[in-house]
CSV table of C-alpha atoms and ligand atoms in Angstrom, one decimal:
chain,number,residue,atom,x,y,z
Q,1,MET,CA,-20.9,-14.4,5.0
Q,2,SER,CA,-22.9,-11.7,6.7
Q,3,ASP,CA,-21.9,-8.0,6.5
Q,4,ASP,CA,-21.0,-8.1,10.2
Q,5,GLU,CA,-18.4,-10.9,9.7
Q,6,VAL,CA,-16.8,-9.1,6.7
Q,7,ASP,CA,-16.3,-6.1,9.0
Q,8,HIS,CA,-14.6,-8.2,11.6
Q,9,GLU,CA,-12.4,-9.8,9.0
Q,10,LEU,CA,-11.5,-6.5,7.6
Q,11,VAL,CA,-10.7,-5.0,11.0
Q,12,ALA,CA,-8.6,-8.0,11.9
Q,13,LEU,CA,-6.7,-7.7,8.6
Q,14,LEU,CA,-6.0,-4.0,9.2
Q,15,ARG,CA,-5.0,-4.6,12.8
Q,16,ALA,CA,-2.6,-7.3,11.6
Q,17,LYS,CA,-1.2,-5.3,8.7
Q,18,PHE,CA,-0.9,-1.9,10.2
Q,19,GLY,CA,-0.7,-2.8,13.8
Q,20,MET,CA,-3.8,-0.9,14.5
Q,21,ASN,CA,-4.3,-1.3,18.2
Q,22,GLY,CA,-7.0,1.2,18.9
Q,23,PRO,CA,-8.9,0.7,22.1
Q,24,ASP,CA,-11.2,-2.3,21.8
Q,25,PRO,CA,-14.6,-0.9,23.0
Q,26,ASN,CA,-15.6,-4.3,24.2
Q,27,ALA,CA,-12.5,-4.9,26.3
Q,28,PRO,CA,-13.2,-5.0,30.1
Q,29,PRO,CA,-12.0,-1.9,32.0
Q,30,GLU,CA,-8.5,-2.0,33.6
Q,31,THR,CA,-7.1,0.5,36.1
Q,32,LYS,CA,-3.4,-0.2,35.3
Q,33,VAL,CA,-2.5,0.2,39.0
Q,34,LEU,CA,-1.0,-3.2,39.4
Q,35,GLU,CA,0.9,-3.0,36.1
Q,36,ASN,CA,2.3,0.4,37.2
Q,37,ALA,CA,3.2,-1.0,40.6
Q,38,GLU,CA,5.2,-3.9,39.0
Q,39,PHE,CA,7.0,-1.3,36.8
Q,40,ILE,CA,8.0,0.6,40.0
Q,41,TYR,CA,9.0,-2.6,41.8
Q,42,ASP,CA,11.2,-3.7,38.8
Q,43,ASN,CA,12.9,-0.3,38.8
Q,44,SER,CA,13.2,0.5,42.5
Q,45,THR,CA,16.6,0.9,44.1
Q,46,ASP,CA,15.6,2.1,47.6
Q,47,VAL,CA,12.8,-0.3,48.3
Q,48,ALA,CA,13.1,-4.1,48.0
Q,49,LEU,CA,11.0,-7.1,48.5
Q,50,ASP,CA,12.3,-10.1,50.4
Q,51,MET,CA,10.7,-13.3,49.0
Q,52,ARG,CA,11.7,-15.4,52.0
Q,53,TYR,CA,10.0,-13.1,54.4
Q,54,THR,CA,7.1,-12.8,51.9
Q,55,LYS,CA,6.6,-16.6,52.0
Q,56,LEU,CA,6.8,-16.6,55.8
Q,57,ALA,CA,4.4,-13.7,56.1
Q,58,ALA,CA,2.0,-15.4,53.8
Q,59,ILE,CA,1.9,-18.4,56.1
Q,60,ALA,CA,1.4,-16.2,59.2
Q,61,VAL,CA,-1.2,-13.9,57.6
Q,62,HIS,CA,-3.1,-16.7,56.0
Q,63,GLU,CA,-3.2,-18.6,59.3
Q,64,GLU,CA,-4.3,-15.5,61.3
Q,65,MET,CA,-7.0,-14.5,58.7
Q,66,GLN,CA,-8.4,-18.1,58.8
Q,67,LYS,CA,-8.3,-18.1,62.7
Q,68,ARG,CA,-10.3,-14.8,62.7
Q,69,GLU,CA,-12.5,-16.0,59.8
Q,70,TYR,CA,-11.5,-12.7,58.3
Q,71,SER,CA,-14.0,-11.7,55.6
Q,72,THR,CA,-16.0,-8.8,54.3
Q,73,LYS,CA,-18.0,-9.2,57.5
Q,74,ALA,CA,-15.1,-7.7,59.5
Q,75,TRP,CA,-15.8,-4.3,57.9
Q,76,ALA,CA,-19.1,-3.7,59.6
Q,77,GLU,CA,-17.9,-5.2,63.0
Q,78,HIS,CA,-15.9,-2.0,63.6
Q,79,GLU,CA,-18.0,0.0,66.1
Q,80,LEU,CA,-17.9,3.2,64.0
Q,81,HIS,CA,-18.7,1.6,60.7
Q,82,PRO,CA,-22.3,1.6,59.6
Q,83,THR,CA,-24.1,-1.7,59.6
Q,84,ALA,CA,-27.3,-0.8,57.5
Q,85,LYS,CA,-27.1,-1.9,53.9
Q,86,ASP,CA,-28.8,1.1,52.4
Q,87,GLU,CA,-28.1,4.3,50.5
Q,88,ALA,CA,-27.3,6.2,53.6
Q,89,THR,CA,-24.3,3.9,54.1
Q,90,VAL,CA,-23.2,4.4,50.5
Q,91,ASN,CA,-23.3,8.1,51.1
Q,92,LEU,CA,-21.3,7.8,54.4
Q,93,ILE,CA,-18.7,5.7,52.7
Q,94,PHE,CA,-18.3,8.1,49.8
Q,95,THR,CA,-17.9,11.0,52.2
Q,96,MET,CA,-15.4,9.0,54.3
Q,97,ASP,CA,-13.3,8.1,51.3
Q,98,LEU,CA,-13.5,11.5,49.8
Q,99,LEU,CA,-11.7,12.7,53.0
Q,100,ASN,CA,-9.7,9.5,53.9
Q,101,PHE,CA,-6.2,11.0,53.8
Q,102,SER,CA,-3.3,12.4,55.8
Q,103,PHE,CA,-4.3,12.1,59.5
Q,104,TRP,CA,-0.7,11.7,60.6
Q,105,SER,CA,0.7,14.1,63.2
Q,106,ASP,CA,4.1,14.6,64.8
Q,107,LYS,CA,2.5,15.9,68.0
Q,108,GLU,CA,2.4,13.8,71.1
Q,109,GLU,CA,-0.5,11.3,71.2
Q,110,SER,CA,-2.3,13.5,73.8
Q,111,GLU,CA,-1.9,16.7,71.6
Q,112,ARG,CA,-2.7,15.4,68.1
Q,113,PHE,CA,-6.0,16.0,66.4
Q,114,THR,CA,-8.6,14.0,68.3
Q,115,VAL,CA,-12.4,13.6,68.0
Q,116,GLU,CA,-14.5,12.6,71.0
Q,117,TYR,CA,-17.5,10.4,70.2
Q,118,LYS,CA,-19.4,7.8,72.1
Q,119,ASP,CA,-17.4,8.7,75.2
Q,120,LYS,CA,-14.1,7.6,73.4
Q,121,LYS,CA,-11.3,9.6,71.9
Q,122,TRP,CA,-10.5,8.7,68.2
Q,123,THR,CA,-7.4,9.6,66.2
Q,124,GLY,CA,-6.2,8.8,62.7
Q,125,TYR,CA,-8.7,7.3,60.2
Q,126,TRP,CA,-11.1,6.6,63.0
Q,127,SER,CA,-11.2,10.4,63.9
Q,128,LEU,CA,-12.7,11.0,60.5
Q,129,VAL,CA,-15.4,8.3,60.8
Q,130,ALA,CA,-16.2,9.5,64.4
Q,131,ALA,CA,-16.5,13.2,63.2
Q,132,LEU,CA,-18.9,12.2,60.4
Q,133,GLN,CA,-21.0,10.0,62.7
Q,134,ARG,CA,-21.1,12.7,65.3
Q,135,ALA,CA,-22.2,15.3,62.7
Q,136,LEU,CA,-25.1,13.0,61.6
Q,137,ASP,CA,-26.1,12.5,65.3
Q,138,GLU,CA,-26.1,16.3,65.5
Q,139,GLU,CA,-28.5,16.5,62.5
Q,140,ILE,CA,-25.9,17.9,60.2
Q,141,PRO,CA,-26.4,16.3,56.7
Q,142,ILE,CA,-22.6,15.9,56.2
Q,143,THR,CA,-23.0,13.0,53.8
Q,144,SER,CA,-25.3,14.8,51.4
Q,145,PRO,CA,-23.7,16.2,48.2
Q,146,GLU,CA,-26.4,19.0,48.1
Q,147,PHE,CA,-25.3,20.1,51.5
Q,148,TRP,CA,-21.6,20.4,50.5
Q,149,ILE,CA,-22.5,23.0,47.8
Q,150,ASP,CA,-25.1,24.9,49.9
Q,151,GLU,CA,-23.1,28.1,50.6
Q,152,GLU,CA,-25.7,29.3,53.3
Q,153,LYS,CA,-26.0,26.1,55.3
Q,154,CYS,CA,-22.6,24.5,54.7
Q,155,THR,CA,-20.3,27.3,55.8
Q,156,ASP,CA,-16.6,26.9,56.7
Q,157,GLU,CA,-17.7,27.5,60.3
Q,158,VAL,CA,-20.2,24.6,60.2
Q,159,LEU,CA,-17.5,22.4,58.8
Q,160,LYS,CA,-14.9,23.6,61.4
Q,161,ASN,CA,-17.5,22.4,64.0
Q,162,VAL,CA,-18.0,19.1,62.3
Q,163,PHE,CA,-14.2,18.5,62.5
Q,164,ARG,CA,-13.7,20.1,65.9
Q,165,SER,CA,-10.9,18.6,67.9
Q,166,GLU,CA,-10.6,17.8,71.6
Q,167,THR,CA,-7.0,19.1,71.4
Q,168,GLY,CA,-5.2,22.2,70.2
Q,169,GLU,CA,-4.4,20.6,66.8
Q,170,GLU,CA,-7.1,20.9,64.1
Q,171,ILE,CA,-7.7,18.2,61.5
Q,172,PRO,CA,-4.7,18.2,59.1
Q,173,MET,CA,-5.4,19.8,55.6
Q,174,PHE,CA,-8.8,21.3,56.7
Q,175,GLU,CA,-8.9,23.7,53.7
Q,176,GLN,CA,-8.1,20.9,51.2
Q,177,ARG,CA,-10.9,18.7,52.7
Q,178,VAL,CA,-13.4,21.5,52.3
Q,179,GLN,CA,-12.2,21.9,48.7
Q,180,CYS,CA,-12.7,18.2,48.1
Q,181,LEU,CA,-16.3,18.3,49.5
Q,182,ARG,CA,-17.3,21.4,47.5
Q,183,GLU,CA,-15.7,20.2,44.2
Q,184,ALA,CA,-17.2,16.7,44.5
Q,185,GLY,CA,-20.6,18.2,45.4
Q,186,MET,CA,-20.6,20.3,42.2
Q,187,ILE,CA,-19.4,17.4,40.0
Q,188,LEU,CA,-22.1,15.1,41.5
Q,189,GLU,CA,-24.8,17.7,40.8
Q,190,ASP,CA,-23.6,18.3,37.2
Q,191,GLU,CA,-23.0,14.7,36.2
Q,192,PHE,CA,-24.7,12.3,38.6
Q,193,ASP,CA,-28.0,14.0,39.8
Q,194,SER,CA,-26.2,14.6,43.1
Q,195,SER,CA,-26.5,10.9,43.7
Q,196,ILE,CA,-23.7,8.6,44.6
Q,197,VAL,CA,-25.8,5.6,43.8
Q,198,THR,CA,-26.1,7.0,40.3
Q,199,LEU,CA,-22.3,7.3,40.1
Q,200,ILE,CA,-22.0,3.6,41.2
Q,201,GLN,CA,-24.5,2.5,38.6
Q,202,GLY,CA,-22.5,4.3,36.0
Q,203,ALA,CA,-19.8,1.6,36.3
Q,204,LYS,CA,-22.3,-1.1,35.4
Q,205,GLY,CA,-21.0,-3.6,38.0
Q,206,SER,CA,-17.3,-3.2,37.2
Q,207,ALA,CA,-15.0,-2.3,40.1
Q,208,ALA,CA,-12.2,-1.2,37.7
Q,209,GLY,CA,-14.8,0.8,35.8
Q,210,LEU,CA,-15.9,2.6,38.9
Q,211,VAL,CA,-12.3,3.3,39.9
Q,212,ASN,CA,-11.7,4.8,36.4
Q,213,LEU,CA,-14.9,6.7,36.5
Q,214,LEU,CA,-14.0,8.3,39.8
Q,215,ALA,CA,-10.5,9.1,38.6
Q,216,SER,CA,-11.7,10.7,35.4
Q,217,SER,CA,-14.7,12.6,36.9
Q,218,PHE,CA,-13.2,13.9,40.1
Q,219,PRO,CA,-9.7,15.5,40.1
Q,220,CYS,CA,-9.4,14.8,43.9
Q,221,PHE,CA,-9.6,11.0,43.2
Q,222,ASN,CA,-7.1,11.1,40.4
Q,223,ASP,CA,-4.1,9.8,42.5
Q,224,ALA,CA,-1.2,9.4,40.1
Q,225,GLY,CA,2.5,10.3,39.8
Q,226,THR,CA,5.6,10.0,37.6
Q,227,PHE,CA,8.4,7.5,38.1
Q,228,GLU,CA,11.4,7.1,35.8
Q,229,ARG,CA,9.5,9.5,33.4
Q,230,LYS,CA,6.5,7.1,33.2
Q,231,LYS,CA,3.0,8.1,34.5
Q,232,VAL,CA,2.0,5.7,37.3
Q,233,ARG,CA,-1.5,5.4,38.9
Q,234,PHE,CA,-2.1,4.5,42.5
Q,235,LEU,CA,-5.8,5.6,42.7
Q,236,LYS,CA,-5.8,4.8,46.5
Q,237,ARG,CA,-9.0,6.6,47.6
Q,238,ALA,CA,-10.9,5.6,44.5
Q,239,GLN,CA,-10.0,2.0,45.1
Q,240,ILE,CA,-10.7,2.0,48.8
Q,241,PHE,CA,-14.1,3.5,48.1
Q,242,VAL,CA,-15.0,0.6,45.9
Q,243,ALA,CA,-13.5,-1.8,48.5
Q,244,ASP,CA,-15.4,-0.3,51.4
Q,245,VAL,CA,-18.7,-0.5,49.4
Q,246,TRP,CA,-18.0,-4.1,48.4
Q,247,ALA,CA,-17.2,-5.0,52.0
Q,248,ALA,CA,-20.0,-3.1,53.7
Q,249,PHE,CA,-22.6,-4.7,51.3
Q,250,GLU,CA,-20.7,-8.1,51.4
Q,251,GLY,CA,-20.5,-8.2,47.6
Q,252,GLU,CA,-24.3,-7.7,47.2
Q,253,SER,CA,-26.5,-4.9,46.1
Q,254,TYR,CA,-24.5,-1.7,45.7
Q,255,GLY,CA,-21.4,-3.8,46.5
Q,256,ALA,CA,-21.9,-6.3,43.7
Q,257,PHE,CA,-18.9,-6.1,41.3
Q,258,ASN,CA,-18.0,-8.7,38.7
Q,259,ASP,CA,-14.2,-7.9,38.8
Q,260,ILE,CA,-13.6,-7.0,42.4
Q,261,ASP,CA,-10.2,-8.9,42.4
Q,262,LYS,CA,-8.8,-6.2,40.1
Q,263,ILE,CA,-8.7,-3.9,43.1
Q,264,THR,CA,-5.1,-3.6,44.6
Q,265,MET,CA,-3.7,-2.8,48.0
Q,266,PHE,CA,-4.4,0.9,49.0
Q,267,ALA,CA,-1.1,2.8,48.9
Q,268,ASP,CA,-1.3,4.7,52.2
Q,269,TYR,CA,1.3,5.4,54.9
Q,270,ARG,CA,0.2,2.7,57.5
Q,271,VAL,CA,0.3,-0.6,55.6
Q,272,PRO,CA,3.9,-0.1,54.3
Q,273,GLN,CA,4.9,0.1,57.9
Q,274,MET,CA,3.3,-3.3,58.6
Q,275,LEU,CA,4.9,-4.8,55.5
Q,276,HIS,CA,8.3,-3.6,56.8
Q,277,MET,CA,7.5,-5.0,60.2
Q,278,LEU,CA,6.9,-8.4,58.6
Q,279,GLY,CA,10.2,-8.1,56.7
Q,280,VAL,CA,8.4,-8.2,53.4
Q,281,ILE,CA,9.8,-4.8,52.3
Q,282,SER,CA,13.0,-3.2,53.2
Q,283,TYR,CA,14.6,0.2,52.7
Q,284,SER,CA,18.0,1.4,51.5
Q,285,PRO,CA,20.2,2.9,54.2
Q,286,PRO,CA,19.5,6.6,53.1
Q,287,LEU,CA,15.7,6.0,53.0
Q,288,ASP,CA,15.7,4.0,56.2
Q,289,SER,CA,17.4,6.7,58.1
Q,290,LYS,CA,15.2,9.4,56.5
Q,291,LEU,CA,12.2,7.5,57.9
Q,292,ARG,CA,13.7,7.0,61.3
Q,293,ARG,CA,14.5,10.8,61.5
Q,294,LYS,CA,10.7,11.3,60.7
Q,295,GLU,CA,11.6,13.8,58.0
Q,296,VAL,CA,9.1,14.9,55.4
Q,297,ILE,CA,9.3,13.2,52.0
Q,298,ASP,CA,7.8,15.5,49.3
Q,299,CYS,CA,4.7,14.4,47.4
Q,300,GLY,CA,5.9,12.9,44.1
Q,301,HIS,CA,9.5,12.2,45.3
Q,302,SER,CA,11.0,9.0,43.9
Q,303,TRP,CA,11.2,7.5,47.4
Q,304,GLU,CA,7.4,8.1,47.9
Q,305,MET,CA,6.7,6.5,44.5
Q,306,GLN,CA,8.9,3.5,45.4
Q,307,ILE,CA,7.2,3.0,48.9
Q,308,ARG,CA,3.7,3.2,47.4
Q,309,GLY,CA,4.4,1.1,44.3
Q,310,CYS,CA,6.4,-1.6,46.0
Q,311,SER,CA,3.8,-1.9,48.8
Q,312,ILE,CA,1.1,-2.6,46.2
Q,313,TRP,CA,3.4,-5.2,44.6
Q,314,ALA,CA,4.2,-6.7,48.0
Q,315,VAL,CA,0.6,-7.3,48.8
Q,316,GLU,CA,0.1,-8.9,45.3
Q,317,SER,CA,3.1,-11.2,46.1
Q,318,LEU,CA,1.6,-12.1,49.5
Q,319,ARG,CA,-1.7,-12.9,47.7
Q,320,ARG,CA,0.1,-15.2,45.2
Q,321,GLU,CA,2.0,-16.9,48.0
Q,322,ILE,CA,-1.2,-17.5,50.0
Q,323,LEU,CA,-2.9,-19.0,47.0
Q,324,LYS,CA,0.1,-21.4,46.6
Q,325,LEU,CA,-0.6,-22.5,50.2
Q,326,GLN,CA,-4.3,-22.8,49.6
Q,327,PRO,CA,-5.4,-22.5,45.9
Q,328,ASP,CA,-9.1,-22.1,46.9
Q,329,ALA,CA,-8.5,-19.5,49.6
Q,330,LYS,CA,-11.1,-16.8,49.5
Q,331,VAL,CA,-8.5,-14.0,49.6
Q,332,ASN,CA,-7.8,-10.9,47.5
Q,333,ALA,CA,-5.7,-7.8,47.9
Q,334,ILE,CA,-8.5,-5.9,49.6
Q,335,LEU,CA,-8.9,-8.4,52.4
Q,336,ILE,CA,-5.2,-8.8,52.9
Q,337,ASP,CA,-4.9,-5.0,53.0
Q,338,PHE,CA,-7.7,-4.5,55.4
Q,339,PHE,CA,-6.2,-7.2,57.6
Q,340,LEU,CA,-2.8,-5.6,57.5
Q,341,TYR,CA,-4.2,-2.2,58.4
Q,342,ASP,CA,-6.2,-3.6,61.3
Q,343,LEU,CA,-3.1,-5.6,62.5
Q,344,ALA,CA,-0.9,-2.4,62.3
Q,345,LYS,CA,-3.4,-0.6,64.5
Q,346,GLU,CA,-3.4,-3.5,67.0
Q,347,LYS,CA,0.4,-3.5,67.2
Q,348,GLU,CA,0.5,0.3,67.5
Q,349,LYS,CA,-2.0,0.1,70.4
Q,350,ALA,CA,0.1,-2.7,72.0
Q,351,GLY,CA,3.1,-0.4,71.8
Q,352,GLU,CA,5.0,-2.7,69.5
Q,353,GLU,CA,8.1,-1.0,68.0
Q,354,ALA,CA,7.8,-0.3,64.3
Q,355,ILE,CA,9.8,1.8,61.8
Q,356,PRO,CA,8.1,5.3,61.6
Q,357,HIS,CA,5.7,5.5,58.7
Q,358,HIS,CA,6.7,7.9,55.9
Q,359,ARG,CA,5.8,11.5,56.2
Q,360,THR,CA,4.2,12.8,53.0
Q,361,ARG,CA,1.5,15.4,53.3
Q,362,SER,CA,-1.0,15.0,50.5
Q,363,ILE,CA,-4.7,14.6,49.7
Q,364,TRP,CA,-4.1,11.3,48.0
Q,365,TYR,CA,-3.8,9.0,51.1
E,1,56B,N1,-4.2,0.6,53.0
E,1,56B,C1,-5.1,1.0,53.9
E,1,56B,N2,-5.1,2.2,54.3
E,1,56B,C2,-6.1,2.6,55.2
E,1,56B,C3,-7.1,1.7,55.6
E,1,56B,C4,-7.9,2.5,56.5
E,1,56B,C5,-9.1,2.0,57.3
E,1,56B,N3,-9.9,1.0,56.6
E,1,56B,C6,-10.8,0.3,57.4
E,1,56B,C7,-11.8,-0.4,56.6
E,1,56B,C8,-11.6,-1.7,56.6
E,1,56B,C9,-10.4,-2.0,57.4
E,1,56B,O1,-10.6,-3.1,58.1
E,1,56B,C10,-10.2,-0.8,58.2
E,1,56B,O2,-10.8,-1.0,59.4
E,1,56B,C11,-7.4,3.8,56.5
E,1,56B,N4,-6.3,3.8,55.7
E,1,56B,C12,-5.4,4.8,55.5
E,1,56B,O3,-4.4,4.7,56.5
E,1,56B,C13,-4.0,6.1,56.9
E,1,56B,C14,-4.6,6.3,58.3
E,1,56B,O4,-3.8,5.6,59.2
E,1,56B,P1,-4.0,6.0,60.8
E,1,56B,O5,-3.6,7.4,60.9
E,1,56B,O6,-3.1,5.0,61.5
E,1,56B,O7,-5.4,5.8,61.1
E,1,56B,C15,-4.6,7.0,55.9
E,1,56B,O8,-3.8,7.1,54.8
E,1,56B,C16,-5.9,6.2,55.5
E,1,56B,O9,-6.4,6.6,54.3
E,1,56B,C17,-7.1,0.4,55.2
E,1,56B,O10,-8.0,-0.5,55.5
E,1,56B,N5,-6.1,0.1,54.3
C-alpha cells in the first residue's frame, strides 16, 4: 500500500470518527445561491409560488423560446450589445455589470434619466449600455480599469459627462457608481494586473469559481443579506457578469465555463414583475398593496429577501418543469432569465398592465 493511500485511509477514518468535515480542497466551487434561495422559499410567508401557474408558464415560455430559437446568440442581437468576440467586449461587459443596478425612477417616462445615442432615447439598463458605448465613440476609455483610477483624466466631471442625461434627472446613485469604478480599478491593479481577462482566467473555467472570486475580491459584487438570522447570497451582478460573458462569447473563448448551469436567475427588480405577471409568484395582501402604492422597501428588509429568493427559486422551478416537458431542452436559468427580462421589456413597451416592480434603492441590482 503506497504512502498516499495510507494518508487517504487515515483521513477517511478521522473524518468518520470525528466528523471532520473540513473543506475538501478538490471539491468543485459552489456559490450557495440556489441553496439559499430554496431556504428563503421554504420560509417565506409573503411570497408564494403557484405550481399550477408554474407548469402553465413552463409550457408557454418553452414554446416561445423554441419559436424564437432563443439561445446565447440573442445576446449579441441587441443593437447596443457588442458583437466582437475580443478583450474589448470583455472589458465593456465588466464595466456594464459593475454598474448594472438601480435604474428605476418614479418620474414620468419623459422626465426620467435618459441617454440619447444613435438617434434614440434609452432608459433603464439600456441607458447604461448606451452611455458606455457613447463614451467609447467619444474616445473616452470608460472600459479601462487604469482610466478609472487616473485622478487627472477620470475626474467626476468627466464621469458626469459620460452619464449625462437628456432630461433633468441624473443617473440614479451616481456617487455610488463612481465609487464602484474607482474601487474596482484599484483592486484590479493590485490583484489582477489591471486586466479583466486575468481575473476571468483566475477562475480556471469555473463559472461558480468566477462568481466566488468576484464576491471575495470586490466588495461591490458581494451581494448578500440575512433572512431568518441566516446569511443568504444573491450575487446578482457577479452572476450576470459571468452569464453575459458566456452569452456574448457563445460558450467559447473567454465565455467557456465547465459548470455554467450553476448560475441562477439574477435577482433584480424586473424579472420578479414578469414572474408575477405569469402567476408564478404571488404576494401577501400587505406586500401586494405596498408594491401597488409604489412605496420604498428598505434594502435588507424581509420582503426584499423574499422577493429576491423566491424569484431565484421560481426560475429554478420553471427550468425543472421545462426539462420535464423536454428532457433534452438546451435551457438553463440564464437563458430563461434573459428571456423573461426581454419579455418584460416587450410587455412594458406594449403598455401591458403589470404590478409595479419593488422599489429598493441599492447597488446590488
Ligand atoms: N434578471 C435580469 N435582470 C436584468 C437583465 C438585464 C439586461 N440583460 C440583457 C442581457 C441579456 C438579456 O437578453 C438582456 O437583454 C438588466 N437587468 C436588471 O434589470 C434592472 C433594469 O431593468 P430596467 O430598468 O427595466 O431596464 C436592473 O436591476 C438590471 O440590473 C437580465 O437579463 N436579467
